[in-house]
PDB file of C-alpha atoms in Angstrom:
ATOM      1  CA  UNK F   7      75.930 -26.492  82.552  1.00  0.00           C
ATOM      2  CA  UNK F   8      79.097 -26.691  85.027  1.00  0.00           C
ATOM      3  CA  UNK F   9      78.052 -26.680  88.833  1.00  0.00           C
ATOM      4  CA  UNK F  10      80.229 -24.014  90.462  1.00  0.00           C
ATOM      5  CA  UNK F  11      82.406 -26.245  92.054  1.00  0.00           C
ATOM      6  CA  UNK F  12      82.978 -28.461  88.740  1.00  0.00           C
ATOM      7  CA  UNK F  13      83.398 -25.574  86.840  1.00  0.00           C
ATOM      8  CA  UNK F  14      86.197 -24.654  89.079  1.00  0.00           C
ATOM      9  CA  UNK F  15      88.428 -27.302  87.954  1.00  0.00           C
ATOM     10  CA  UNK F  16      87.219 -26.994  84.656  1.00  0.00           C
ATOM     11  CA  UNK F  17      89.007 -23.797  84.317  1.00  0.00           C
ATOM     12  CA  UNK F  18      91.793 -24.472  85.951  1.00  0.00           C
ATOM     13  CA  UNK F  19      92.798 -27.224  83.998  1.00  0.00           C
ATOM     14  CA  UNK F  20      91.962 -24.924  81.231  1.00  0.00           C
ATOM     15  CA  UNK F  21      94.402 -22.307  82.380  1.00  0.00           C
ATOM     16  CA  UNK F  22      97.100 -24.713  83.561  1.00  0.00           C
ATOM     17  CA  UNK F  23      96.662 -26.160  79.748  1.00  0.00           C
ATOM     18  CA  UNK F  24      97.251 -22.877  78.383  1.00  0.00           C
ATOM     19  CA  UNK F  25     100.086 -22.278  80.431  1.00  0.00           C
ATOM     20  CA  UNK F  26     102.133 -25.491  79.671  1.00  0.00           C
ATOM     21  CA  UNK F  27     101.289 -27.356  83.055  1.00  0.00           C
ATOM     22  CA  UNK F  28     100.056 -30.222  81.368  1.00  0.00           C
ATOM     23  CA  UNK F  29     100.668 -32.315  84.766  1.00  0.00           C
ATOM     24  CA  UNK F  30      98.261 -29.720  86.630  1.00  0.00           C
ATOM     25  CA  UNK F  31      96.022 -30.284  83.864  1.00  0.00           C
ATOM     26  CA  UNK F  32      95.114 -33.408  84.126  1.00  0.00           C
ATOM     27  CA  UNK F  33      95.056 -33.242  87.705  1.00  0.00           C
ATOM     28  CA  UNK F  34      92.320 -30.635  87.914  1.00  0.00           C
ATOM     29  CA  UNK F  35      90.314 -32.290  85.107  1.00  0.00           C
ATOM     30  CA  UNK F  36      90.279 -35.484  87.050  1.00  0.00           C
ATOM     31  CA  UNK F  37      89.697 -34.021  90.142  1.00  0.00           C
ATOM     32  CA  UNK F  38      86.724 -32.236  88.394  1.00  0.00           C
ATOM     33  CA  UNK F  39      85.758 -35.338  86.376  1.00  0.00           C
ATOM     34  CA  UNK F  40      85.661 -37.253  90.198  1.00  0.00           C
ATOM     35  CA  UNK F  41      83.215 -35.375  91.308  1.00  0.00           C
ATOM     36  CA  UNK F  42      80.856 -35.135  87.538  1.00  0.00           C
ATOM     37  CA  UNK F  43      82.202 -37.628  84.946  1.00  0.00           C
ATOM     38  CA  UNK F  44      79.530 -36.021  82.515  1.00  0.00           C
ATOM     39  CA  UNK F  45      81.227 -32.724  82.134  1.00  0.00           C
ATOM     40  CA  UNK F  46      82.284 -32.902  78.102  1.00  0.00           C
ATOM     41  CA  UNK F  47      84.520 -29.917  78.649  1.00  0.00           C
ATOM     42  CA  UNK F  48      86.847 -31.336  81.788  1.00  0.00           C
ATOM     43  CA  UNK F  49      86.931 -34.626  79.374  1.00  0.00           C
ATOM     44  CA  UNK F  50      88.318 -32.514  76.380  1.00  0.00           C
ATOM     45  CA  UNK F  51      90.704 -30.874  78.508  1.00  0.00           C
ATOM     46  CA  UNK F  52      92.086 -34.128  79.759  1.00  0.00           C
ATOM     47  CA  UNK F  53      92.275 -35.229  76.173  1.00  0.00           C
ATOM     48  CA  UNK F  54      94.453 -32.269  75.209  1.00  0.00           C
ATOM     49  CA  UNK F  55      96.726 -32.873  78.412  1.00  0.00           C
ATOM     50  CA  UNK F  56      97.004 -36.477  77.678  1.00  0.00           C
ATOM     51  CA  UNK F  57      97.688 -35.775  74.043  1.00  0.00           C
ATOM     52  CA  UNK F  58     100.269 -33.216  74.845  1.00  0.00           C
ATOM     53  CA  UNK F  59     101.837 -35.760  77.035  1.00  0.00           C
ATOM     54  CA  UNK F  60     102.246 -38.415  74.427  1.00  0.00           C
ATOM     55  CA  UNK F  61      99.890 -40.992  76.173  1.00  0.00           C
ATOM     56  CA  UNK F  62      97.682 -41.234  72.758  1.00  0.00           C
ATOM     57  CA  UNK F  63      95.385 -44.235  73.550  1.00  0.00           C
ATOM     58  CA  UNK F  64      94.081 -42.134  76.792  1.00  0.00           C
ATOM     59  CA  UNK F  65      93.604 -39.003  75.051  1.00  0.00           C
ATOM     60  CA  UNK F  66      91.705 -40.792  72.440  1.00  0.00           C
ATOM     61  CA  UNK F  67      89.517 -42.661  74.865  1.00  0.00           C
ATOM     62  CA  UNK F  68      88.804 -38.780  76.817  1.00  0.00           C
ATOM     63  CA  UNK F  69      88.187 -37.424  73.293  1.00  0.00           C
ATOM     64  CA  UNK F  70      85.873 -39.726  72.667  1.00  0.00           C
ATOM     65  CA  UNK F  71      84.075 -39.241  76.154  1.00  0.00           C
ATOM     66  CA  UNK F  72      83.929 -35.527  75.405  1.00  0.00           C
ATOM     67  CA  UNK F  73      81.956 -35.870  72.261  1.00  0.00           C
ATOM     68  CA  UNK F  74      79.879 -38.511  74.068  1.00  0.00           C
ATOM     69  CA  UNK F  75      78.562 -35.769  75.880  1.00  0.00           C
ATOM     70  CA  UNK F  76      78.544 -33.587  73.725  1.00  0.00           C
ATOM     71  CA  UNK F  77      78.193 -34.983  70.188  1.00  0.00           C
ATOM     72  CA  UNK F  78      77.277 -31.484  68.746  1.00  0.00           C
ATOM     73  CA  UNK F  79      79.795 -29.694  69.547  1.00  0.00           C
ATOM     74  CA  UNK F  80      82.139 -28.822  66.632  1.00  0.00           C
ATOM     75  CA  UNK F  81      85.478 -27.946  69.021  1.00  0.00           C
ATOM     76  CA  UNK F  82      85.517 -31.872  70.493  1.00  0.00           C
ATOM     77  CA  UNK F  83      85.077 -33.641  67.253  1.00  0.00           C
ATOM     78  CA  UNK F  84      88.236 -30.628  65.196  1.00  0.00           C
ATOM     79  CA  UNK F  85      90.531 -31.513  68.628  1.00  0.00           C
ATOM     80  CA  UNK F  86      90.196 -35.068  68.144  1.00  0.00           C
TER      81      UNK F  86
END
């Protein structure tokens, strides 16, 4: 589970993601990842960001984090 405060930038890099702010993205994953760098879900959403920003070789190294953490979950393994 997310602590409140991680969760926090979980979703907004979520929401910044959905809205095209792929530079606020990755900020608020990182920022969330600073502070828990075991959170599968702020990993995928830097993946996505860094993906959607053409820097492949980082996205593929956060994708690969995310299912790290999580190697059950089917949404980590069909984004990467």
């Amino acid at each position: 589970f997310l602590r409140p405060h991680v969760r926090i930038y979980a979703n907004l890099a979520q929401l910044s993601l959905n809205e095209g702010r792929i530079t606020d993205a990755k900020y608020y994953a990182e920022k969330g990842l600073a502070l828990d760098s075991t959170q599968s879900a702020l990993w995928n959403h830097l993946a996505v960001a860094m993906t959607r920003s053409g820097d492949l070789a980082a996205a593929e190294s956060s994708f690969l984090n995310a299912i790290r953490f999580r190697p059950k979950d089917p949404n980590y393994h069909h984004n990467y």
